[in-house]
Amino acid sequence: MAVTIQIRRGSATAWTAANPVLAQGELAVELDTKKFKIGDGVTNWNGLPYFTQGASGLSAYQIAVANGYGGT
């Protein structure tokens, strides 16, 4: 049996206006910018960093987790 995984999505404007708290590990995508954020269960959308993979290999989210903010 196939399993469907649904990811929260919306425009950048809609996310900013709604400013929800994403559950810990919850993925949400801005359809117009193709950027996404991963929730920590406490921080509103506007306070979460965008998930990125740069030359250093660390994103703002990964750095936050390494410093004890969010993640498990």
PDB file of N, CA and C in Angstrom:
ATOM      1  N   MET A   1       0.840  -1.174   0.000  1.00  0.00           N
ATOM      2  CA  MET A   1       0.000   0.000   0.000  1.00  0.00           C
ATOM      3  C   MET A   1       0.887   1.240   0.000  1.00  0.00           C
ATOM      4  N   ALA A   2       0.564   2.191  -0.845  1.00  0.00           N
ATOM      5  CA  ALA A   2       1.321   3.438  -0.946  1.00  0.00           C
ATOM      6  C   ALA A   2       0.983   4.367   0.217  1.00  0.00           C
ATOM      7  N   VAL A   3       1.972   5.129   0.633  1.00  0.00           N
ATOM      8  CA  VAL A   3       1.794   6.103   1.710  1.00  0.00           C
ATOM      9  C   VAL A   3       2.030   7.486   1.132  1.00  0.00           C
ATOM     10  N   THR A   4       1.152   8.425   1.437  1.00  0.00           N
ATOM     11  CA  THR A   4       1.301   9.808   0.991  1.00  0.00           C
ATOM     12  C   THR A   4       1.730  10.659   2.175  1.00  0.00           C
ATOM     13  N   ILE A   5       2.789  11.438   1.968  1.00  0.00           N
ATOM     14  CA  ILE A   5       3.236  12.380   2.990  1.00  0.00           C
ATOM     15  C   ILE A   5       2.868  13.774   2.505  1.00  0.00           C
ATOM     16  N   GLN A   6       2.107  14.474   3.299  1.00  0.00           N
ATOM     17  CA  GLN A   6       1.663  15.820   2.945  1.00  0.00           C
ATOM     18  C   GLN A   6       2.501  16.839   3.700  1.00  0.00           C
ATOM     19  N   ILE A   7       3.099  17.773   2.991  1.00  0.00           N
ATOM     20  CA  ILE A   7       3.915  18.831   3.593  1.00  0.00           C
ATOM     21  C   ILE A   7       3.121  20.129   3.552  1.00  0.00           C
ATOM     22  N   ARG A   8       3.146  20.869   4.667  1.00  0.00           N
ATOM     23  CA  ARG A   8       2.440  22.156   4.692  1.00  0.00           C
ATOM     24  C   ARG A   8       3.058  23.095   3.673  1.00  0.00           C
ATOM     25  N   ARG A   9       2.222  23.864   3.010  1.00  0.00           N
ATOM     26  CA  ARG A   9       2.704  24.741   1.955  1.00  0.00           C
ATOM     27  C   ARG A   9       1.802  25.956   1.820  1.00  0.00           C
ATOM     28  N   GLY A  10       2.374  27.021   1.250  1.00  0.00           N
ATOM     29  CA  GLY A  10       1.645  28.251   1.020  1.00  0.00           C
ATOM     30  C   GLY A  10       2.612  29.293   0.473  1.00  0.00           C
ATOM     31  N   SER A  11       2.105  30.459   0.179  1.00  0.00           N
ATOM     32  CA  SER A  11       2.963  31.534  -0.333  1.00  0.00           C
ATOM     33  C   SER A  11       3.747  32.165   0.820  1.00  0.00           C
ATOM     34  N   ALA A  12       4.826  32.841   0.484  1.00  0.00           N
ATOM     35  CA  ALA A  12       5.629  33.531   1.498  1.00  0.00           C
ATOM     36  C   ALA A  12       4.773  34.546   2.252  1.00  0.00           C
ATOM     37  N   THR A  13       3.914  35.259   1.539  1.00  0.00           N
ATOM     38  CA  THR A  13       3.041  36.256   2.153  1.00  0.00           C
ATOM     39  C   THR A  13       2.071  35.607   3.134  1.00  0.00           C
ATOM     40  N   ALA A  14       1.501  34.472   2.749  1.00  0.00           N
ATOM     41  CA  ALA A  14       0.547  33.779   3.618  1.00  0.00           C
ATOM     42  C   ALA A  14       1.230  33.267   4.885  1.00  0.00           C
ATOM     43  N   TRP A  15       2.436  32.701   4.752  1.00  0.00           N
ATOM     44  CA  TRP A  15       3.162  32.212   5.924  1.00  0.00           C
ATOM     45  C   TRP A  15       3.494  33.351   6.874  1.00  0.00           C
ATOM     46  N   THR A  16       3.963  34.466   6.327  1.00  0.00           N
ATOM     47  CA  THR A  16       4.329  35.611   7.159  1.00  0.00           C
ATOM     48  C   THR A  16       3.105  36.167   7.887  1.00  0.00           C
ATOM     49  N   ALA A  17       1.987  36.249   7.193  1.00  0.00           N
ATOM     50  CA  ALA A  17       0.767  36.784   7.805  1.00  0.00           C
ATOM     51  C   ALA A  17       0.223  35.852   8.890  1.00  0.00           C
ATOM     52  N   ALA A  18       0.225  34.547   8.641  1.00  0.00           N
ATOM     53  CA  ALA A  18      -0.309  33.582   9.602  1.00  0.00           C
ATOM     54  C   ALA A  18       0.643  33.390  10.782  1.00  0.00           C
ATOM     55  N   ASN A  19       1.940  33.387  10.517  1.00  0.00           N
ATOM     56  CA  ASN A  19       3.001  33.271  11.516  1.00  0.00           C
ATOM     57  C   ASN A  19       2.763  32.134  12.521  1.00  0.00           C
ATOM     58  N   PRO A  20       2.507  30.901  12.023  1.00  0.00           N
ATOM     59  CA  PRO A  20       2.214  29.795  12.936  1.00  0.00           C
ATOM     60  C   PRO A  20       3.467  29.234  13.609  1.00  0.00           C
ATOM     61  N   VAL A  21       3.253  28.468  14.655  1.00  0.00           N
ATOM     62  CA  VAL A  21       4.319  27.678  15.261  1.00  0.00           C
ATOM     63  C   VAL A  21       4.255  26.309  14.601  1.00  0.00           C
ATOM     64  N   LEU A  22       5.344  25.913  13.943  1.00  0.00           N
ATOM     65  CA  LEU A  22       5.407  24.579  13.337  1.00  0.00           C
ATOM     66  C   LEU A  22       5.810  23.576  14.406  1.00  0.00           C
ATOM     67  N   ALA A  23       5.222  22.389  14.347  1.00  0.00           N
ATOM     68  CA  ALA A  23       5.576  21.332  15.292  1.00  0.00           C
ATOM     69  C   ALA A  23       7.043  20.965  15.128  1.00  0.00           C
ATOM     70  N   GLN A  24       7.633  20.400  16.159  1.00  0.00           N
ATOM     71  CA  GLN A  24       9.036  20.006  16.107  1.00  0.00           C
ATOM     72  C   GLN A  24       9.252  19.028  14.947  1.00  0.00           C
ATOM     73  N   GLY A  25      10.143  19.399  14.030  1.00  0.00           N
ATOM     74  CA  GLY A  25      10.453  18.577  12.868  1.00  0.00           C
ATOM     75  C   GLY A  25       9.495  18.735  11.703  1.00  0.00           C
ATOM     76  N   GLU A  26       8.462  19.556  11.851  1.00  0.00           N
ATOM     77  CA  GLU A  26       7.481  19.760  10.781  1.00  0.00           C
ATOM     78  C   GLU A  26       8.090  20.612   9.666  1.00  0.00           C
ATOM     79  N   LEU A  27       7.917  20.177   8.439  1.00  0.00           N
ATOM     80  CA  LEU A  27       8.444  20.858   7.266  1.00  0.00           C
ATOM     81  C   LEU A  27       7.338  21.688   6.625  1.00  0.00           C
ATOM     82  N   ALA A  28       7.666  22.917   6.237  1.00  0.00           N
ATOM     83  CA  ALA A  28       6.704  23.789   5.572  1.00  0.00           C
ATOM     84  C   ALA A  28       7.418  24.543   4.449  1.00  0.00           C
ATOM     85  N   VAL A  29       6.766  24.640   3.293  1.00  0.00           N
ATOM     86  CA  VAL A  29       7.375  25.187   2.078  1.00  0.00           C
ATOM     87  C   VAL A  29       6.650  26.440   1.605  1.00  0.00           C
ATOM     88  N   GLU A  30       7.433  27.425   1.166  1.00  0.00           N
ATOM     89  CA  GLU A  30       6.880  28.585   0.462  1.00  0.00           C
ATOM     90  C   GLU A  30       6.859  28.222  -1.018  1.00  0.00           C
ATOM     91  N   LEU A  31       5.676  28.092  -1.572  1.00  0.00           N
ATOM     92  CA  LEU A  31       5.563  27.647  -2.959  1.00  0.00           C
ATOM     93  C   LEU A  31       6.132  28.644  -3.964  1.00  0.00           C
ATOM     94  N   ASP A  32       6.043  29.928  -3.658  1.00  0.00           N
ATOM     95  CA  ASP A  32       6.507  30.938  -4.610  1.00  0.00           C
ATOM     96  C   ASP A  32       8.020  31.154  -4.566  1.00  0.00           C
ATOM     97  N   THR A  33       8.652  30.917  -3.433  1.00  0.00           N
ATOM     98  CA  THR A  33      10.101  31.146  -3.318  1.00  0.00           C
ATOM     99  C   THR A  33      10.905  29.849  -3.327  1.00  0.00           C
ATOM    100  N   LYS A  34      10.215  28.711  -3.131  1.00  0.00           N
ATOM    101  CA  LYS A  34      10.853  27.381  -3.038  1.00  0.00           C
ATOM    102  C   LYS A  34      11.740  27.249  -1.801  1.00  0.00           C
ATOM    103  N   LYS A  35      11.570  28.132  -0.821  1.00  0.00           N
ATOM    104  CA  LYS A  35      12.313  28.043   0.435  1.00  0.00           C
ATOM    105  C   LYS A  35      11.475  27.253   1.431  1.00  0.00           C
ATOM    106  N   PHE A  36      12.155  26.665   2.427  1.00  0.00           N
ATOM    107  CA  PHE A  36      11.407  25.955   3.445  1.00  0.00           C
ATOM    108  C   PHE A  36      12.026  26.126   4.823  1.00  0.00           C
ATOM    109  N   LYS A  37      11.198  25.852   5.819  1.00  0.00           N
ATOM    110  CA  LYS A  37      11.619  25.939   7.208  1.00  0.00           C
ATOM    111  C   LYS A  37      11.215  24.651   7.910  1.00  0.00           C
ATOM    112  N   ILE A  38      11.914  24.338   8.991  1.00  0.00           N
ATOM    113  CA  ILE A  38      11.610  23.175   9.807  1.00  0.00           C
ATOM    114  C   ILE A  38      11.309  23.666  11.213  1.00  0.00           C
ATOM    115  N   GLY A  39      10.147  23.272  11.719  1.00  0.00           N
ATOM    116  CA  GLY A  39       9.709  23.744  13.017  1.00  0.00           C
ATOM    117  C   GLY A  39      10.482  23.165  14.189  1.00  0.00           C
ATOM    118  N   ASP A  40      10.471  23.923  15.286  1.00  0.00           N
ATOM    119  CA  ASP A  40      11.092  23.451  16.526  1.00  0.00           C
ATOM    120  C   ASP A  40      10.064  23.285  17.640  1.00  0.00           C
ATOM    121  N   GLY A  41       8.791  23.538  17.322  1.00  0.00           N
ATOM    122  CA  GLY A  41       7.720  23.365  18.303  1.00  0.00           C
ATOM    123  C   GLY A  41       7.460  24.564  19.189  1.00  0.00           C
ATOM    124  N   VAL A  42       8.295  25.592  19.112  1.00  0.00           N
ATOM    125  CA  VAL A  42       8.102  26.769  19.968  1.00  0.00           C
ATOM    126  C   VAL A  42       8.225  28.102  19.236  1.00  0.00           C
ATOM    127  N   THR A  43       8.977  28.155  18.164  1.00  0.00           N
ATOM    128  CA  THR A  43       9.245  29.406  17.461  1.00  0.00           C
ATOM    129  C   THR A  43       8.234  29.645  16.346  1.00  0.00           C
ATOM    130  N   ASN A  44       7.682  30.870  16.289  1.00  0.00           N
ATOM    131  CA  ASN A  44       6.777  31.230  15.204  1.00  0.00           C
ATOM    132  C   ASN A  44       7.524  31.261  13.873  1.00  0.00           C
ATOM    133  N   TRP A  45       6.765  31.141  12.791  1.00  0.00           N
ATOM    134  CA  TRP A  45       7.311  31.123  11.432  1.00  0.00           C
ATOM    135  C   TRP A  45       8.305  32.255  11.194  1.00  0.00           C
ATOM    136  N   ASN A  46       7.933  33.469  11.557  1.00  0.00           N
ATOM    137  CA  ASN A  46       8.785  34.626  11.277  1.00  0.00           C
ATOM    138  C   ASN A  46      10.119  34.572  12.013  1.00  0.00           C
ATOM    139  N   GLY A  47      10.206  33.815  13.085  1.00  0.00           N
ATOM    140  CA  GLY A  47      11.442  33.692  13.851  1.00  0.00           C
ATOM    141  C   GLY A  47      12.314  32.511  13.438  1.00  0.00           C
ATOM    142  N   LEU A  48      11.768  31.594  12.633  1.00  0.00           N
ATOM    143  CA  LEU A  48      12.540  30.428  12.194  1.00  0.00           C
ATOM    144  C   LEU A  48      13.456  30.791  11.027  1.00  0.00           C
ATOM    145  N   PRO A  49      14.661  30.233  10.996  1.00  0.00           N
ATOM    146  CA  PRO A  49      15.534  30.451   9.835  1.00  0.00           C
ATOM    147  C   PRO A  49      15.090  29.558   8.683  1.00  0.00           C
ATOM    148  N   TYR A  50      15.402  29.973   7.462  1.00  0.00           N
ATOM    149  CA  TYR A  50      15.182  29.105   6.309  1.00  0.00           C
ATOM    150  C   TYR A  50      16.235  28.012   6.342  1.00  0.00           C
ATOM    151  N   PHE A  51      15.863  26.827   5.932  1.00  0.00           N
ATOM    152  CA  PHE A  51      16.804  25.718   5.854  1.00  0.00           C
ATOM    153  C   PHE A  51      17.630  25.887   4.592  1.00  0.00           C
ATOM    154  N   THR A  52      18.957  25.882   4.733  1.00  0.00           N
ATOM    155  CA  THR A  52      19.838  26.034   3.581  1.00  0.00           C
ATOM    156  C   THR A  52      21.013  25.083   3.703  1.00  0.00           C
ATOM    157  N   GLN A  53      21.597  24.740   2.598  1.00  0.00           N
ATOM    158  CA  GLN A  53      22.805  23.917   2.569  1.00  0.00           C
ATOM    159  C   GLN A  53      23.855  24.736   1.842  1.00  0.00           C
ATOM    160  N   GLY A  54      24.811  25.244   2.566  1.00  0.00           N
ATOM    161  CA  GLY A  54      25.840  26.075   1.963  1.00  0.00           C
ATOM    162  C   GLY A  54      27.163  25.353   1.836  1.00  0.00           C
ATOM    163  N   ALA A  55      28.187  26.087   1.483  1.00  0.00           N
ATOM    164  CA  ALA A  55      29.521  25.520   1.299  1.00  0.00           C
ATOM    165  C   ALA A  55      30.035  24.881   2.584  1.00  0.00           C
ATOM    166  N   SER A  56      29.631  25.438   3.721  1.00  0.00           N
ATOM    167  CA  SER A  56      30.084  24.893   5.001  1.00  0.00           C
ATOM    168  C   SER A  56      29.361  23.602   5.354  1.00  0.00           C
ATOM    169  N   GLY A  57      28.241  23.344   4.675  1.00  0.00           N
ATOM    170  CA  GLY A  57      27.473  22.144   4.957  1.00  0.00           C
ATOM    171  C   GLY A  57      26.518  22.296   6.127  1.00  0.00           C
ATOM    172  N   LEU A  58      26.504  23.450   6.787  1.00  0.00           N
ATOM    173  CA  LEU A  58      25.610  23.672   7.907  1.00  0.00           C
ATOM    174  C   LEU A  58      24.580  24.742   7.582  1.00  0.00           C
ATOM    175  N   SER A  59      23.354  24.491   7.953  1.00  0.00           N
ATOM    176  CA  SER A  59      22.305  25.485   7.778  1.00  0.00           C
ATOM    177  C   SER A  59      22.095  26.217   9.098  1.00  0.00           C
ATOM    178  N   ALA A  60      21.330  27.279   9.054  1.00  0.00           N
ATOM    179  CA  ALA A  60      21.001  28.013  10.280  1.00  0.00           C
ATOM    180  C   ALA A  60      20.273  27.091  11.247  1.00  0.00           C
ATOM    181  N   TYR A  61      19.420  26.217  10.740  1.00  0.00           N
ATOM    182  CA  TYR A  61      18.707  25.268  11.592  1.00  0.00           C
ATOM    183  C   TYR A  61      19.678  24.294  12.249  1.00  0.00           C
ATOM    184  N   GLN A  62      20.600  23.739  11.488  1.00  0.00           N
ATOM    185  CA  GLN A  62      21.556  22.781  12.039  1.00  0.00           C
ATOM    186  C   GLN A  62      22.444  23.438  13.094  1.00  0.00           C
ATOM    187  N   ILE A  63      22.833  24.673  12.869  1.00  0.00           N
ATOM    188  CA  ILE A  63      23.643  25.401  13.843  1.00  0.00           C
ATOM    189  C   ILE A  63      22.841  25.628  15.119  1.00  0.00           C
ATOM    190  N   ALA A  64      21.560  25.996  14.974  1.00  0.00           N
ATOM    191  CA  ALA A  64      20.701  26.204  16.142  1.00  0.00           C
ATOM    192  C   ALA A  64      20.563  24.916  16.951  1.00  0.00           C
ATOM    193  N   VAL A  65      20.366  23.789  16.271  1.00  0.00           N
ATOM    194  CA  VAL A  65      20.245  22.507  16.961  1.00  0.00           C
ATOM    195  C   VAL A  65      21.546  22.185  17.686  1.00  0.00           C
ATOM    196  N   ALA A  66      22.671  22.414  17.021  1.00  0.00           N
ATOM    197  CA  ALA A  66      23.978  22.134  17.637  1.00  0.00           C
ATOM    198  C   ALA A  66      24.199  22.979  18.894  1.00  0.00           C
ATOM    199  N   ASN A  67      23.584  24.158  18.929  1.00  0.00           N
ATOM    200  CA  ASN A  67      23.713  25.043  20.078  1.00  0.00           C
ATOM    201  C   ASN A  67      22.602  24.860  21.109  1.00  0.00           C
ATOM    202  N   GLY A  68      21.779  23.818  20.918  1.00  0.00           N
ATOM    203  CA  GLY A  68      20.757  23.500  21.900  1.00  0.00           C
ATOM    204  C   GLY A  68      19.410  24.147  21.694  1.00  0.00           C
ATOM    205  N   TYR A  69      19.166  24.742  20.531  1.00  0.00           N
ATOM    206  CA  TYR A  69      17.882  25.370  20.248  1.00  0.00           C
ATOM    207  C   TYR A  69      17.132  24.511  19.249  1.00  0.00           C
ATOM    208  N   GLY A  70      15.974  23.992  19.619  1.00  0.00           N
ATOM    209  CA  GLY A  70      15.163  23.176  18.722  1.00  0.00           C
ATOM    210  C   GLY A  70      15.755  21.799  18.496  1.00  0.00           C
ATOM    211  N   GLY A  71      15.123  21.046  17.624  1.00  0.00           N
ATOM    212  CA  GLY A  71      15.580  19.686  17.333  1.00  0.00           C
ATOM    213  C   GLY A  71      15.374  18.768  18.506  1.00  0.00           C
ATOM    214  N   THR A  72      15.915  17.555  18.391  1.00  0.00           N
ATOM    215  CA  THR A  72      15.787  16.599  19.491  1.00  0.00           C
ATOM    216  C   THR A  72      17.143  16.244  20.035  1.00  0.00           C
TER     217      THR A  72
END
